[in-house]
mmCIF file of C-alpha atoms and ligand atoms in Angstrom:
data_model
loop_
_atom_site.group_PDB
_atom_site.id
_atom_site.type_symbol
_atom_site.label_atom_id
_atom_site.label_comp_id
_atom_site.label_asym_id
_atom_site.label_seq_id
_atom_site.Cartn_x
_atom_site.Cartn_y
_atom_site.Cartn_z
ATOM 1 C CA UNK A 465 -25.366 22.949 11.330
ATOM 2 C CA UNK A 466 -27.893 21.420 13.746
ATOM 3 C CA UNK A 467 -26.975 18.063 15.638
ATOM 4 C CA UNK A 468 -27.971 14.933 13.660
ATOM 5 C CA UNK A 469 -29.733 12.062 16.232
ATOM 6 C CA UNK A 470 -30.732 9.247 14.958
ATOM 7 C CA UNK A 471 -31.234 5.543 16.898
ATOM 8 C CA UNK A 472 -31.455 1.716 16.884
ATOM 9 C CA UNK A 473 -33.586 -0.737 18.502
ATOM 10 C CA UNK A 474 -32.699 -3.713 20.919
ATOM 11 C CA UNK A 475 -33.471 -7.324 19.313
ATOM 12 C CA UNK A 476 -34.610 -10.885 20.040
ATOM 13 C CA UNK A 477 -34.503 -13.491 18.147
ATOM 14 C CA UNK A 478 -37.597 -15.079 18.073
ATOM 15 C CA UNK A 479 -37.021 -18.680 16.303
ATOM 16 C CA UNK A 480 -34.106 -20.465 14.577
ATOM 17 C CA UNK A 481 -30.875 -19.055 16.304
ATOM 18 C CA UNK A 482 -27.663 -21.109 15.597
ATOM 19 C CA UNK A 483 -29.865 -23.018 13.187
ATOM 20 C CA UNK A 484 -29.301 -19.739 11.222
ATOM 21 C CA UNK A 485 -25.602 -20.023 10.617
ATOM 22 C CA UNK A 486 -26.164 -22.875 9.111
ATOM 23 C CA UNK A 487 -28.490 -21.590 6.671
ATOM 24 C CA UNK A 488 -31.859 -22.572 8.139
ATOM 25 C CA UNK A 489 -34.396 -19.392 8.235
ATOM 26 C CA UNK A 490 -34.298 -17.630 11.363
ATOM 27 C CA UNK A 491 -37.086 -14.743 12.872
ATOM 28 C CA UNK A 492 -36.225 -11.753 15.145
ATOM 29 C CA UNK A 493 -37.689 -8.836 15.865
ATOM 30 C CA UNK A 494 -36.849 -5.492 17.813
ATOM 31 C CA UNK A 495 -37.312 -4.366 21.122
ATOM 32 C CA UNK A 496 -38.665 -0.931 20.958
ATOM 33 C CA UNK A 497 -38.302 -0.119 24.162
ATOM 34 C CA UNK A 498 -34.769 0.304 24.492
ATOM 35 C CA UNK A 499 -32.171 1.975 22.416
ATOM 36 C CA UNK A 500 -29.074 3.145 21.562
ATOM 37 C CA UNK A 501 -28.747 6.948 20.256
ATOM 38 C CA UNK A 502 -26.072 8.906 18.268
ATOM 39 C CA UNK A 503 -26.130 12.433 18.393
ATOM 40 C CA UNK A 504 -23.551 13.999 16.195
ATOM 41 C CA UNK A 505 -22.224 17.645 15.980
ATOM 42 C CA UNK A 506 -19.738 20.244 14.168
ATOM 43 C CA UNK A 507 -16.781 20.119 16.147
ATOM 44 C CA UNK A 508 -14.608 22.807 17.966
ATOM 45 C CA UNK A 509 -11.733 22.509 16.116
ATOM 46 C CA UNK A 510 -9.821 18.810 17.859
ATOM 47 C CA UNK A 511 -10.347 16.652 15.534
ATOM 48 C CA UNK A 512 -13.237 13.903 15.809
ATOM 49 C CA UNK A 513 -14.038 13.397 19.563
ATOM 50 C CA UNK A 514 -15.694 10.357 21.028
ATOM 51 C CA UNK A 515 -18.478 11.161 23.831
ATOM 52 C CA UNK A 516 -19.437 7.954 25.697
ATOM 53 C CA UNK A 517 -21.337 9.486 28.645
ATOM 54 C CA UNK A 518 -22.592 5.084 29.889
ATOM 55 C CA UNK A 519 -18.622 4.290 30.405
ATOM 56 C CA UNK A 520 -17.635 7.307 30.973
ATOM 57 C CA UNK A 521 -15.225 7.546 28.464
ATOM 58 C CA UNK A 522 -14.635 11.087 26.373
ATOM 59 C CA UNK A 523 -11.879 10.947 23.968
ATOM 60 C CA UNK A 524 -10.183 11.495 20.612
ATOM 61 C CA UNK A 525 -10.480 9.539 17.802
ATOM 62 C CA UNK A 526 -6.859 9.440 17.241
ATOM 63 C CA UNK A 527 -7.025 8.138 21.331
ATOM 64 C CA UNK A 528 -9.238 4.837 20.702
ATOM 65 C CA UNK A 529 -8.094 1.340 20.435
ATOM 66 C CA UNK A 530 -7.410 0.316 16.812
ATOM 67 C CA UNK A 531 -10.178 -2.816 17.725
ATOM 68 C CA UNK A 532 -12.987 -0.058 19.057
ATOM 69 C CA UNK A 533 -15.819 -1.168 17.571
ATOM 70 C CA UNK A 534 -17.431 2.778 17.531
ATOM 71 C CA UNK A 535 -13.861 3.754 16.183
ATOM 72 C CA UNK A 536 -14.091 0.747 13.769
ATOM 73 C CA UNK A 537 -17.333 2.136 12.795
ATOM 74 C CA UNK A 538 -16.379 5.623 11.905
ATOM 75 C CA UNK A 539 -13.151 4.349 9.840
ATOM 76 C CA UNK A 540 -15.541 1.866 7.521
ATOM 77 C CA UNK A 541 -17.802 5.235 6.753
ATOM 78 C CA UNK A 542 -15.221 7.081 5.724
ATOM 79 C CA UNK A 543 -13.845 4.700 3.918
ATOM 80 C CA UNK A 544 -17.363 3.664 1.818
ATOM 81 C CA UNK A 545 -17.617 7.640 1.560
ATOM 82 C CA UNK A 546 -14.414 7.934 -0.140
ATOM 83 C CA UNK A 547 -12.907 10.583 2.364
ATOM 84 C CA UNK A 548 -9.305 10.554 3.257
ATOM 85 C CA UNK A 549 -10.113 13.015 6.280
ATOM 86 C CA UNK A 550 -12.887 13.011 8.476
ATOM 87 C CA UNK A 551 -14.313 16.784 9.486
ATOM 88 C CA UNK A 552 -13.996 17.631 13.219
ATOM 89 C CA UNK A 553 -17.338 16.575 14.813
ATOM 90 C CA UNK A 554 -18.295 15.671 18.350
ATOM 91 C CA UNK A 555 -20.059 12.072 18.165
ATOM 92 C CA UNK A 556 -22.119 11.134 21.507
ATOM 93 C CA UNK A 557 -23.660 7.780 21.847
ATOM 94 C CA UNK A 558 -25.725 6.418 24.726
ATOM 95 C CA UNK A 559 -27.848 3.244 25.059
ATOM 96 C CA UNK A 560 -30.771 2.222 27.292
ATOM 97 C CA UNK A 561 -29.870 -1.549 25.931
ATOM 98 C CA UNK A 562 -28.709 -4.043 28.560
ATOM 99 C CA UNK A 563 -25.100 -5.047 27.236
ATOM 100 C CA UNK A 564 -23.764 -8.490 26.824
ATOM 101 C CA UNK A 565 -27.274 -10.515 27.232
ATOM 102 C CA UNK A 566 -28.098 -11.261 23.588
ATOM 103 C CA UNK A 567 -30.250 -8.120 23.337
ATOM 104 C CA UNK A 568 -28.038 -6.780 20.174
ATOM 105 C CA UNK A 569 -26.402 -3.788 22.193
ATOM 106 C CA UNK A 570 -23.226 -3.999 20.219
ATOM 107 C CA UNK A 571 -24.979 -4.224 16.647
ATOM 108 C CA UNK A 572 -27.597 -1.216 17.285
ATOM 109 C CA UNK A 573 -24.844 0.908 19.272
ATOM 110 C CA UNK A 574 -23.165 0.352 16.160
ATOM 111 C CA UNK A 575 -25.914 0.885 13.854
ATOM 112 C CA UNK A 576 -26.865 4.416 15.213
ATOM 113 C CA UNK A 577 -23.414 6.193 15.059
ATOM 114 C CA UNK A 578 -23.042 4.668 11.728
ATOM 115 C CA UNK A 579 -26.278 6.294 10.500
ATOM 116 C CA UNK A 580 -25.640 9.680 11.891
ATOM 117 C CA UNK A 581 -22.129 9.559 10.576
ATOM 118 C CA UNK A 582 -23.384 9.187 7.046
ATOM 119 C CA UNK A 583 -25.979 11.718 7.448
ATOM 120 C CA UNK A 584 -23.623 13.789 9.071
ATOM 121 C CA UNK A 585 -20.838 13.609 6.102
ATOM 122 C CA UNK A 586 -24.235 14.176 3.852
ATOM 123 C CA UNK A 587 -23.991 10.623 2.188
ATOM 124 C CA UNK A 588 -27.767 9.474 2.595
ATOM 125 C CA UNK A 589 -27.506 6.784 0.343
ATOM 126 C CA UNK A 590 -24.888 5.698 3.198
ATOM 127 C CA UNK A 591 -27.886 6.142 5.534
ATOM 128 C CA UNK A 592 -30.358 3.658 4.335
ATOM 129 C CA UNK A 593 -31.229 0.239 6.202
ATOM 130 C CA UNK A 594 -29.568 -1.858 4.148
ATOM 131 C CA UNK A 595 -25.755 0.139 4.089
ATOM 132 C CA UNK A 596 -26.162 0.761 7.674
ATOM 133 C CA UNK A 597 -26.930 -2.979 8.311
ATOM 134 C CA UNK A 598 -23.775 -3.302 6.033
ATOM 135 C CA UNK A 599 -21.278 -1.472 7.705
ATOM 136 C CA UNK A 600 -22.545 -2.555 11.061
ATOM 137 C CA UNK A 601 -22.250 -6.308 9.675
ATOM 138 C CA UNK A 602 -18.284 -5.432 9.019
ATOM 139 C CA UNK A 603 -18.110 -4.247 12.402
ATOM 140 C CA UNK A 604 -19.766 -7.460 14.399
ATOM 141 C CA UNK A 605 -17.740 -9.401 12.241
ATOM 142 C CA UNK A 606 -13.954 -7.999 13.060
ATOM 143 C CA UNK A 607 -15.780 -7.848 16.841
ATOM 144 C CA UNK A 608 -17.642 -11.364 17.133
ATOM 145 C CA UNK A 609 -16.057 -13.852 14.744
ATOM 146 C CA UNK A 610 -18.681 -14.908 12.134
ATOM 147 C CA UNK A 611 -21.869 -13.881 12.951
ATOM 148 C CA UNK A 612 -25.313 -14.742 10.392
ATOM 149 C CA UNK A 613 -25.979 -11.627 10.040
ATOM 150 C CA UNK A 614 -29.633 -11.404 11.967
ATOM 151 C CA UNK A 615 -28.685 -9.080 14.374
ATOM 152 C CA UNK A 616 -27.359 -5.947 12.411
ATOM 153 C CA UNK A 617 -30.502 -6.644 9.845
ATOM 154 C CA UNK A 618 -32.934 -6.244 12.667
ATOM 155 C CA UNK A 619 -31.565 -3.506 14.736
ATOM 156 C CA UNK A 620 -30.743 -1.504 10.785
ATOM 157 C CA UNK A 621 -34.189 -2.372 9.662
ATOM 158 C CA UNK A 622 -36.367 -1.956 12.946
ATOM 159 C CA UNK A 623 -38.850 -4.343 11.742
ATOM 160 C CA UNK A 624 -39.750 -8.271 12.118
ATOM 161 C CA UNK A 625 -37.089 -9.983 9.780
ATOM 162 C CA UNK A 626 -37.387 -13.416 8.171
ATOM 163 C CA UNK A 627 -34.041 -14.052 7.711
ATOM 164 C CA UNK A 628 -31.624 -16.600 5.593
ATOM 165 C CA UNK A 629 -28.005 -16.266 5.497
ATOM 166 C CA UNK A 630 -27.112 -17.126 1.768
ATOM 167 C CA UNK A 631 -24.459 -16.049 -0.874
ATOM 168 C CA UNK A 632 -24.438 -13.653 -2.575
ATOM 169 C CA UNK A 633 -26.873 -11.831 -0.373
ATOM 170 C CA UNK A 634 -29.122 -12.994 2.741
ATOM 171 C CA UNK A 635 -32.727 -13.247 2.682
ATOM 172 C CA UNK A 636 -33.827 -10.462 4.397
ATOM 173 C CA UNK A 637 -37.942 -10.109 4.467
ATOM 174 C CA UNK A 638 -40.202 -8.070 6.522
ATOM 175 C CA UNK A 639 -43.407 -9.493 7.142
ATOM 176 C CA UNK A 640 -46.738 -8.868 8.759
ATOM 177 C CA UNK A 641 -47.975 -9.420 12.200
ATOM 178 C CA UNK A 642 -51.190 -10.345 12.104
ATOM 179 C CA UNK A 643 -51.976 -9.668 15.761
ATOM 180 C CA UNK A 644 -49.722 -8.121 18.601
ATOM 181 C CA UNK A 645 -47.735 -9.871 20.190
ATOM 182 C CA UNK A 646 -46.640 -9.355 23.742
ATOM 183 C CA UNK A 647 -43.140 -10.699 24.804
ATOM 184 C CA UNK A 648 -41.414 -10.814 28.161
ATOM 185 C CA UNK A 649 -38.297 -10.935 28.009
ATOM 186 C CA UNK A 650 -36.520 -12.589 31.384
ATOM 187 C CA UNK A 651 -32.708 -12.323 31.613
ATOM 188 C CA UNK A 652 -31.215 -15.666 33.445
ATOM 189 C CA UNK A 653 -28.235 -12.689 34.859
ATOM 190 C CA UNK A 654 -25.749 -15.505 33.355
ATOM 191 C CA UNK A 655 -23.152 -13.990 31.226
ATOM 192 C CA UNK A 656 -22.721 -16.209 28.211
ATOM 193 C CA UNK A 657 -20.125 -15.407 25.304
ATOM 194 C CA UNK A 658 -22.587 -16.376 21.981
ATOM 195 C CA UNK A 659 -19.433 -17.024 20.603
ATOM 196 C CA UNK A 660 -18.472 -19.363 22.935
ATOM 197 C CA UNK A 661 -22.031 -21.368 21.991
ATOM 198 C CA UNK A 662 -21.864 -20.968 18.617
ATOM 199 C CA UNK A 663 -18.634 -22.884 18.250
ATOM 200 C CA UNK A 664 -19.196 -25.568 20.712
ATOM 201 C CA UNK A 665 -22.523 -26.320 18.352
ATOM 202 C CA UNK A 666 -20.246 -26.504 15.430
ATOM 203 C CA UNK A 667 -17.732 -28.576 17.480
ATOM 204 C CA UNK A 668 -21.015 -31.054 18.316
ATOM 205 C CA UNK A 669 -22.399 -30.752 14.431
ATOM 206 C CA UNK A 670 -18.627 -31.951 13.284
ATOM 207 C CA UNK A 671 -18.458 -34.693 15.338
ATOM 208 C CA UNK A 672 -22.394 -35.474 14.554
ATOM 209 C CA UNK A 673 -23.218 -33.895 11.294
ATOM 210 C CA UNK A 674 -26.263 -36.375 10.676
ATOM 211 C CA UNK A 675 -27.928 -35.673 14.240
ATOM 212 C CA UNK A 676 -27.195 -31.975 13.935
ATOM 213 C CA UNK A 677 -28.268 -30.917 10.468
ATOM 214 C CA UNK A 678 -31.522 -33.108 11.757
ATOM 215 C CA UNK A 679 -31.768 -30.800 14.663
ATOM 216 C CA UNK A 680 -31.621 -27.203 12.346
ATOM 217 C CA UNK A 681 -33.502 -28.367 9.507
ATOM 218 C CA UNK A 682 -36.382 -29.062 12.379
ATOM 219 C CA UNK A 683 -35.744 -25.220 13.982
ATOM 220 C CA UNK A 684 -35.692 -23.922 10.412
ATOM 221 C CA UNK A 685 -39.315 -25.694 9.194
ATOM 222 C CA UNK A 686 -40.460 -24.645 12.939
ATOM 223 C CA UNK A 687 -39.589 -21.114 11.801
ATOM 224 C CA UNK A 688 -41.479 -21.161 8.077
ATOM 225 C CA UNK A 689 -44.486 -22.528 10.095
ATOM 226 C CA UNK A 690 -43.766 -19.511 12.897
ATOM 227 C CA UNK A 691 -43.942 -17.044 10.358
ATOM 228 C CA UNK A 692 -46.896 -18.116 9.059
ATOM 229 C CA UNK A 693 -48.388 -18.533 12.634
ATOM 230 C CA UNK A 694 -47.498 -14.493 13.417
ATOM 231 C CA UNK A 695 -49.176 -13.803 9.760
ATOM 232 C CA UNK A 696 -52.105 -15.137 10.604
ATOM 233 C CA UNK A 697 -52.769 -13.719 14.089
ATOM 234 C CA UNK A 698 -52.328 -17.617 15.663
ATOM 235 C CA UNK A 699 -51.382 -17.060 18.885
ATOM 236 C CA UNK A 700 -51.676 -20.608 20.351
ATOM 237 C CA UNK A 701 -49.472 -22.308 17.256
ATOM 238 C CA UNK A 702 -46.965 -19.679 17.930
ATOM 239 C CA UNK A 703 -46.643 -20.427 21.401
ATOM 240 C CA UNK A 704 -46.572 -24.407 20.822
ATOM 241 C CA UNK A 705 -43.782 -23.725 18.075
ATOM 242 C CA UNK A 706 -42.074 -21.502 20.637
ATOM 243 C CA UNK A 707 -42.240 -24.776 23.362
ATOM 244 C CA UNK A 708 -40.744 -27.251 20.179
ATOM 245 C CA UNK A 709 -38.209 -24.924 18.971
ATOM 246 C CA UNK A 710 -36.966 -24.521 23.070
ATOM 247 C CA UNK A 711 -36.508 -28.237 23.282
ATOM 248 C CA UNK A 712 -34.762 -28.583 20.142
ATOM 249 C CA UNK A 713 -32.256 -26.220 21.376
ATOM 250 C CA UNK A 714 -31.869 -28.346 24.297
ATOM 251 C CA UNK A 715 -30.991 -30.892 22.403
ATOM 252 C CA UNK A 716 -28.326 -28.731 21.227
ATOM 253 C CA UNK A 717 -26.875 -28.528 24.516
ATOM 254 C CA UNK A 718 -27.045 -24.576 24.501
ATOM 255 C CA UNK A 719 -29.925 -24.020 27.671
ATOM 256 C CA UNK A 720 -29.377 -24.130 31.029
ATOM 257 C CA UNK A 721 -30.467 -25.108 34.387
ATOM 258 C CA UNK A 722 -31.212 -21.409 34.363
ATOM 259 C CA UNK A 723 -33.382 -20.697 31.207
ATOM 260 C CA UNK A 724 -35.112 -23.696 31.665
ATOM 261 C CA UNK A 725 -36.675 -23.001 34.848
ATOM 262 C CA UNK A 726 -37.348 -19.395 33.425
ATOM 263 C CA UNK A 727 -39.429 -21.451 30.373
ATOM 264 C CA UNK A 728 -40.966 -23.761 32.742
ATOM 265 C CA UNK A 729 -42.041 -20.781 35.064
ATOM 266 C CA UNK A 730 -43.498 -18.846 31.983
ATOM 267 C CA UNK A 731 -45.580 -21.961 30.913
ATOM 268 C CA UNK A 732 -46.688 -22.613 33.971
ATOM 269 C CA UNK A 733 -47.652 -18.853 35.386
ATOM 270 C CA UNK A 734 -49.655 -18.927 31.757
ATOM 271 C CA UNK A 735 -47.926 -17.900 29.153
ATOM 272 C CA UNK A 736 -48.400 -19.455 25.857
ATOM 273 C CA UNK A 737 -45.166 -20.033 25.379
ATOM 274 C CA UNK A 738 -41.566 -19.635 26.160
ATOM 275 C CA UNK A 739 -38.217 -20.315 24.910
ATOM 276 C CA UNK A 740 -34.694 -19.469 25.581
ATOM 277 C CA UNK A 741 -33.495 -16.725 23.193
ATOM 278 C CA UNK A 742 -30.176 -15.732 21.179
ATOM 279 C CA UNK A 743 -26.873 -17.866 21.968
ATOM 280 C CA UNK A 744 -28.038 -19.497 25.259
ATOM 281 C CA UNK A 745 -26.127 -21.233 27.895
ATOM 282 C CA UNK A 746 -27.184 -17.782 29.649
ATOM 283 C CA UNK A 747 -28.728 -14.170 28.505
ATOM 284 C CA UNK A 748 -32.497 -13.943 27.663
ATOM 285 C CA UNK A 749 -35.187 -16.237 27.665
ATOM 286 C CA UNK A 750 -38.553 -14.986 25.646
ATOM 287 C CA UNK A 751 -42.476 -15.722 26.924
ATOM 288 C CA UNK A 752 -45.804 -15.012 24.358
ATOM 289 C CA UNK A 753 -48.134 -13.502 26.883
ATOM 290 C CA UNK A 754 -51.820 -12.715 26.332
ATOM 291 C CA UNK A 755 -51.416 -8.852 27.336
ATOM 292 C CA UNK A 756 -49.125 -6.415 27.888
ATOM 293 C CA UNK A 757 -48.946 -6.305 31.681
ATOM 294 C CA UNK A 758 -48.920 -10.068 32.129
ATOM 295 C CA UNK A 759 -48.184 -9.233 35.606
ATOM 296 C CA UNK A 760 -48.592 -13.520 36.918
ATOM 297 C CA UNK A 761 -45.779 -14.500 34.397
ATOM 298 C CA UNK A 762 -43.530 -11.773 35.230
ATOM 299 C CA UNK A 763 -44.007 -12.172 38.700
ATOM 300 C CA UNK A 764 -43.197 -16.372 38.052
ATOM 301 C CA UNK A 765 -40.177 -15.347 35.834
ATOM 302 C CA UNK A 766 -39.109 -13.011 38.757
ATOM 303 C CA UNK A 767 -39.691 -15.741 41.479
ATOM 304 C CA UNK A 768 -38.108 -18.297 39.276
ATOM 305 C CA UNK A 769 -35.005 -16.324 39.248
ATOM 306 C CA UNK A 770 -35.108 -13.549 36.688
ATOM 307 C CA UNK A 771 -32.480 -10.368 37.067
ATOM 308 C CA UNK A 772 -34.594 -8.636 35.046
ATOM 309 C CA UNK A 773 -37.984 -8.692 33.023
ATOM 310 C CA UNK A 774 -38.113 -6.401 29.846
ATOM 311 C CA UNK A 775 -41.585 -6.107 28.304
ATOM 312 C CA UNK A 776 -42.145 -5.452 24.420
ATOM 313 C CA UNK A 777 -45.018 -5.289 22.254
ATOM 314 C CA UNK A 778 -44.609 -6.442 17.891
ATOM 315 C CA UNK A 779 -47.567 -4.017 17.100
ATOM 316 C CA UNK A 780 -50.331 -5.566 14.204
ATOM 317 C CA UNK A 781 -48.848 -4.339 11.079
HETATM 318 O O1 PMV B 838 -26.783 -14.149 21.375
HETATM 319 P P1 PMV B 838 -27.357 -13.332 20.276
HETATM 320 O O2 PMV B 838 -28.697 -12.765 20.569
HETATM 321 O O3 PMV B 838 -26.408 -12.371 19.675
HETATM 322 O O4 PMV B 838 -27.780 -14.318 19.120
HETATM 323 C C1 PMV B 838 -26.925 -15.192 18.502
HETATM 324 C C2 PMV B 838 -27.674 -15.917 17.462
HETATM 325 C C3 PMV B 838 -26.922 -17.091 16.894
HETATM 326 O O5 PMV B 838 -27.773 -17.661 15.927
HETATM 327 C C4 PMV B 838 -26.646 -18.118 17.966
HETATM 328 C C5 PMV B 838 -25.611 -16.658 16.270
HETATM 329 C C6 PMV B 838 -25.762 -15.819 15.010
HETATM 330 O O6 PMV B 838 -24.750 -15.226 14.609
HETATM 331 O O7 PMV B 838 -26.852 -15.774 14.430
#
């Protein structure tokens, strides 16, 4: 049996983060240009092995923490398969993804080894975008506390998502990009927990439910009228939605000294428009540019502070 590879994108969110958990609509999209791969193969007769060549780490299944989030993985596949033993095979997973900055490293790391797993155990009805965002929703969930659900969709589905958490199932709508879009994406270098964020915002919409629900129901019609902006090819509405949405989440207390001078930078170097992106406090920030280099506003988000600049393109779909 040949190896099975198979790979998941990075992801930004692009408008309406914490608004999301809420229930407002919320946009992201992936990042192409990093990934995370699974590569899975027959094994040699120990059982199934763990290769994690990044960390280092090469080890048993039976060796990994009950709360690993790959072994986590692997035990909700064989579960949904219905198998009571797993065959030996050697799973290797790698990832190009910078960790812990909001880029969805833990949800497409995830996402891979889950679809070569399925593939691998021949269950591809286990494979398709929408188990694979599934199972990888389980896993952020037992990892992250109670997450919307945007970043397993995105990184499953590799495509721009519209997305609404609701019961009994989310929104989840791919749409067209009427133009490409280039993104930089600057990273502030400040660790930030998004869970951390996400429940001081709940702590602030408890104590201020009227102000709060004022605040997402503004991100979420700033994130209808984005969508329709990204249809349409409207580059200069995106960018001003991109500049209101940024503020709003400043009112929600989750910038920083950090992202905003990143956002300021961007606007100022040219960009038509920046905002911070994900949890906040920390991680990413996200600037429209007019081309791909965009060399003056990555050379402002670099002066400005910047660890690192990731470029991305949404191709014209
Ligand atoms: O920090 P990130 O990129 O994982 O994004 C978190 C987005 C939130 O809306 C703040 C939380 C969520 O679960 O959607």
């Amino acid at each position: 049996m040949l190896p099975i590879q198979t790979t998941a994108p990075g992801k930004i969110i692009l408008f309406g983060e914490h608004a999301v958990v809420y229930g407002y609509p919320a946009i992201a999209a992936p990042v192409t240009q990093v990934r995370a791969t699974a590569r899975i193969e027959p094994g040699d007769g120990s059982g199934a092995r763990l290769v994690l060549p990044d960390l280092g780490r090469m080890q048993s299944l039976l060796e990994a923490a009950a709360d690993d989030a790959l072994a986590l993985a692997i035990h909700l596949v064989k579960e949904a398969a219905g198998l009571s033993e797993l065959p030996d095979f050697s799973l290797t997973v790698t990832s190009s993804i910078p960790i812990a900055s909001g880029l969805g490293s833990g949800a497409a790391v995830t996402a891979a080894a889950v679809r070569a797993l399925a593939l691998f155990l021949n269950r591809p009805d286990l494979a398709t975008n929408e188990q694979v965002s599934a199972l990888t929703y389980e896993v952020e969930r037992i990892h992250h506390g109670t997450p919307s659900g945007i970043d397993n969709t995105v990184v499953s589905y590799e495509q721009p998502i519209f997305f609404v958490r609701q019961q009994p199932h989310n929104r989840i709508e791919p749409f067209p990009v009427g133009r490409p879009l280039y993104f930089l994406i600057g990273d502030t270098g400040v660790a930030s927990p998004t869970k951390l964020a996400v429940g001081d915002v709940r702590r602030q919409w408890e104590a201020a439910p009227d102000r709060f629900n004022h605040l997402f129901a503004g991100c979420g019609r700033l994130t209808e009228a984005a969508r329709e902006a990204i249809e349409q090819g409207d580059l200069a509405r995106l960018g001003e939605l991109m500049q209101a949405n940024h503020a709003l989440l400043q009112e929600m207390t989750v910038s920083s000294p950090e992202l905003d001078r990143l956002v300021a930078a961007a606007s100022a170097a040219g960009a038509l428009g920046a905002k911070l992106s994900g949890g906040g406090r920390g991680g990413n920030m996200i600037a429209l540019v007019r081309d791909a280099a965009a060399s003056s506003v990555r050379q402002a988000l670099i002066q400005a502070g910047a660890k690192q600049v990731l470029a991305t393109t949404l191709p014209q779909t």
